[in-house]
Coordinates of C-alpha atoms in Angstrom, one line a residue:
M234 CA -5.2 -6.7 3.6
A235 CA -2.2 -8.8 2.8
A236 CA 1.1 -7.0 2.8
I237 CA 3.3 -7.3 -0.2
V238 CA 6.8 -6.3 0.3
A239 CA 9.7 -5.8 -2.1
G240 CA 13.0 -4.1 -1.6
C241 CA 13.8 -0.8 -3.5
G242 CA 16.1 -0.9 -6.4
V243 CA 18.4 -3.7 -5.3
R244 CA 21.2 -5.3 -7.2
P245 CA 23.3 -8.4 -6.1
G246 CA 26.7 -8.3 -4.5
P247 CA 27.6 -7.5 -0.9
G248 CA 30.7 -5.2 -1.6
N249 CA 32.5 -4.5 1.7
G250 CA 32.1 -2.2 4.7
S251 CA 35.4 -0.4 4.7
G252 CA 35.8 2.7 6.9
D253 CA 33.4 4.8 9.0
L254 CA 31.8 7.9 7.6
D255 CA 34.2 10.9 8.2
G256 CA 33.0 14.3 8.7
D257 CA 34.6 15.5 5.5
A258 CA 33.2 12.7 3.4
G259 CA 31.1 15.1 1.4
A260 CA 27.5 15.0 0.2
D261 CA 28.4 12.6 -2.7
A262 CA 30.4 10.2 -0.7
L263 CA 30.1 6.5 -1.5
L264 CA 28.3 5.2 1.5
W265 CA 26.1 2.2 2.6
R266 CA 22.6 3.7 2.4
P267 CA 19.3 2.2 3.5
T268 CA 16.4 1.7 1.1
C269 CA 12.8 2.4 2.0
G270 CA 11.8 -0.9 3.5
D271 CA 8.2 -1.6 4.7
P272 CA 5.8 1.2 5.4
V273 CA 5.3 -0.2 8.8
C274 CA 8.0 -2.2 10.7
M275 CA 6.8 -5.2 12.7
A276 CA 8.7 -7.1 15.3
G277 CA 9.9 -10.3 13.8
G278 CA 8.8 -9.2 10.3
H279 CA 12.0 -9.7 8.5
R280 CA 11.7 -11.6 5.2
D281 CA 14.3 -13.1 3.0
H282 CA 15.0 -10.7 0.0
G283 CA 17.2 -13.1 -1.8
L284 CA 20.3 -10.9 -1.1
P285 CA 23.6 -11.6 0.7
R286 CA 23.3 -10.8 4.4
C287 CA 25.3 -7.8 5.6
T288 CA 28.3 -8.6 7.8
V289 CA 30.3 -5.5 8.5
E290 CA 28.2 -3.2 6.3
T291 CA 26.4 -0.6 8.3
A292 CA 24.3 2.5 7.2
G293 CA 26.5 5.5 7.0
K294 CA 29.8 3.6 6.6
Q295 CA 31.9 4.2 3.5
C296 CA 31.9 1.5 0.8
T297 CA 33.9 0.9 -2.4
S298 CA 31.5 -1.1 -4.8
P299 CA 28.8 1.2 -6.3
G300 CA 25.5 -0.7 -6.6
A301 CA 26.5 -3.4 -4.1
T302 CA 23.6 -4.4 -1.9
C303 CA 23.2 -6.5 1.2
D304 CA 20.3 -7.4 3.7
P305 CA 20.9 -6.2 7.2
G306 CA 18.2 -8.4 8.5
N307 CA 16.1 -5.8 10.3
D308 CA 12.4 -5.9 10.9
C309 CA 11.7 -2.9 8.5
N310 CA 13.0 -5.0 5.6
E311 CA 15.4 -2.3 4.5
D312 CA 18.4 -3.2 2.3
L313 CA 21.7 -1.5 2.2
V314 CA 23.0 -0.2 -1.1
C315 CA 26.5 1.3 -1.8
S316 CA 25.7 4.6 -3.5
T317 CA 26.5 8.3 -3.6
K318 CA 22.8 9.2 -3.5
D319 CA 20.2 8.3 -0.8
P320 CA 17.9 5.9 -2.5
R321 CA 15.0 7.1 -0.4
Q322 CA 15.2 10.5 -2.0
Q323 CA 15.3 9.4 -5.6
A324 CA 12.4 9.1 -8.1
G325 CA 10.4 6.1 -7.0
G326 CA 11.8 6.3 -3.5
C327 CA 9.9 6.5 -0.2
P328 CA 6.6 8.3 -0.3
I329 CA 6.6 12.0 0.9
S330 CA 3.2 13.2 1.8
R331 CA 3.4 17.0 2.0
A332 CA 1.8 18.9 -0.8
S333 CA 4.9 21.2 -1.1
Y334 CA 6.8 18.3 -2.6
K335 CA 4.2 17.5 -5.3
K336 CA 2.5 18.9 -8.3
D337 CA -0.5 18.1 -10.5
I338 CA -2.5 17.3 -7.4
H339 CA -6.0 16.1 -8.1
F340 CA -8.3 15.0 -5.2
L341 CA -10.4 12.0 -6.2
S342 CA -14.0 12.2 -7.1
D343 CA -16.5 9.6 -6.2
R344 CA -16.2 8.2 -9.6
D345 CA -12.4 8.1 -9.3
L346 CA -12.8 6.2 -6.0
E347 CA -15.0 3.7 -7.5
S348 CA -12.6 3.1 -10.4
Y349 CA -9.8 2.4 -8.1
R350 CA -12.1 0.1 -5.9
D351 CA -12.9 -1.9 -9.1
Q352 CA -9.2 -2.2 -10.1
L353 CA -8.3 -3.4 -6.7
L354 CA -11.1 -6.0 -6.5
A355 CA -10.2 -7.2 -10.0
L356 CA -6.7 -8.1 -9.0
P357 CA -6.3 -11.9 -8.6
L358 CA -4.4 -12.9 -5.5
A359 CA -2.0 -15.8 -5.4
T360 CA 0.4 -17.6 -3.3
Y361 CA 4.0 -18.1 -4.4
R362 CA 7.7 -18.7 -3.6
Y363 CA 10.6 -16.7 -5.0
Q364 CA 12.8 -18.4 -7.5
Q365 CA 15.7 -18.4 -5.1
S366 CA 13.8 -19.8 -2.1
S367 CA 14.6 -23.2 -0.9
P368 CA 11.9 -26.0 -1.4
G369 CA 9.5 -26.0 1.4
S370 CA 10.0 -22.5 2.4
R371 CA 7.0 -20.6 3.4
L372 CA 4.6 -19.2 0.8
H373 CA 4.1 -15.5 0.2
L374 CA 0.7 -14.0 -0.5
G375 CA 0.1 -11.2 -3.0
F376 CA -0.6 -10.4 -6.6
L377 CA 1.7 -10.7 -9.7
I378 CA 2.2 -7.4 -11.7
D379 CA 2.2 -9.3 -15.0
G380 CA -0.6 -7.9 -17.1
H381 CA -1.4 -5.1 -14.6
E382 CA 1.5 -2.8 -15.3
S383 CA -0.7 0.2 -16.0
L384 CA -2.2 0.2 -12.5
A385 CA -1.3 2.9 -10.0
C386 CA -0.2 0.2 -7.5
V387 CA 2.5 -1.2 -9.9
A388 CA 6.0 0.2 -10.5
P389 CA 6.8 -1.8 -13.7
E390 CA 10.3 -0.3 -14.2
R391 CA 11.3 -1.9 -10.9
D392 CA 9.3 -5.1 -11.3
Q393 CA 7.6 -4.3 -8.0
V394 CA 4.4 -3.5 -6.3
D395 CA 4.0 0.2 -5.3
L396 CA 2.9 -0.4 -1.8
Y397 CA 1.9 3.2 -1.2
G398 CA -0.3 3.1 -4.3
Y399 CA -1.7 -0.4 -3.3
A400 CA -2.6 0.8 0.2
S401 CA -4.1 4.0 -1.2
M402 CA -6.3 1.9 -3.6
A403 CA -7.5 -0.1 -0.5
V404 CA -8.4 3.2 1.2
A405 CA -10.3 4.3 -1.9
A406 CA -12.3 1.0 -1.7
L407 CA -13.0 1.6 2.0
K408 CA -14.2 5.2 1.2
V409 CA -16.6 3.8 -1.4
Q410 CA -17.8 1.1 0.9
A411 CA -18.4 3.6 3.7
R412 CA -20.4 5.9 1.4
E413 CA -22.5 3.0 0.2
I414 CA -23.1 1.9 3.8
D415 CA -24.2 5.4 4.8
E416 CA -26.5 5.5 1.8
L417 CA -28.0 2.2 2.9
K418 CA -28.5 3.4 6.4
K419 CA -30.3 6.4 5.1
E420 CA -32.5 4.3 2.9
I421 CA -33.4 2.1 6.0
V422 CA -34.2 5.2 8.1
D423 CA -36.4 6.6 5.2
L424 CA -38.2 3.1 4.8
R425 CA -38.8 2.8 8.5
A426 CA -40.2 6.4 8.5
A427 CA -42.5 5.5 5.5
I428 CA -43.7 2.3 7.1
S429 CA -44.3 4.1 10.3
A430 CA -46.3 6.8 8.6
S431 CA -48.2 4.3 6.6
T432 CA -49.1 2.3 9.7
R433 CA -50.3 5.4 11.5
S434 CA -52.4 6.4 8.5
K435 CA -53.9 3.0 8.2
G436 CA -54.6 2.9 11.9
A437 CA -56.3 6.3 11.7
K438 CA -58.5 5.2 8.8
E439 CA -59.5 2.0 10.6
R440 CA -60.4 4.0 13.7
G441 CA -62.4 6.3 11.5
L442 CA -64.3 3.6 9.9
T443 CA -65.0 1.9 13.3
A444 CA -66.3 5.2 14.7
K445 CA -68.6 5.7 11.7
A446 CA -69.9 2.1 12.0
G447 CA -70.8 2.9 15.5
L448 CA -73.0 5.8 14.7

């Protein structure tokens, strides 16, 4: 499955990296804070986010320009945002998987899984470059959310793919495929058993006819 990566809630402007975090900065201190980044970090996996590169800005250091954002260039594709709140703990932030953090939990039925499988397979894939990319830069592979805003794998308010939702839809497709494969395997076993029984029955009848003919 192709990975489709977008930064969380970014806005342009590098701000500055003044001051280290003091012990008495307080819970609502204006600090450089990391965004979610990729679900899985890969060596050499950094991609251009179209943001200014961080210079002296470091996660945990105090900053002075709320909303300023820069790209630290790490392999997890996190960005740094100057904020009083941790962007990873806000609505639409990084996925948290324990049930105690969630409500309205509904485990998917076979029909639900099939629906998500169908939605995933219907998404057209495309190659593209970002508007700010230089000519000849490498192509990205993914899907465009335009016209698909209602899907569980889209966060339209952020103009982004919901990677966690997208990966979960892929898991739903795998579950459906695994069930269908198991059903086909069972059908093959049943067919082989039926053919074997039919062959034995036919052989017994032929032997019976031969025995009668010899009398």
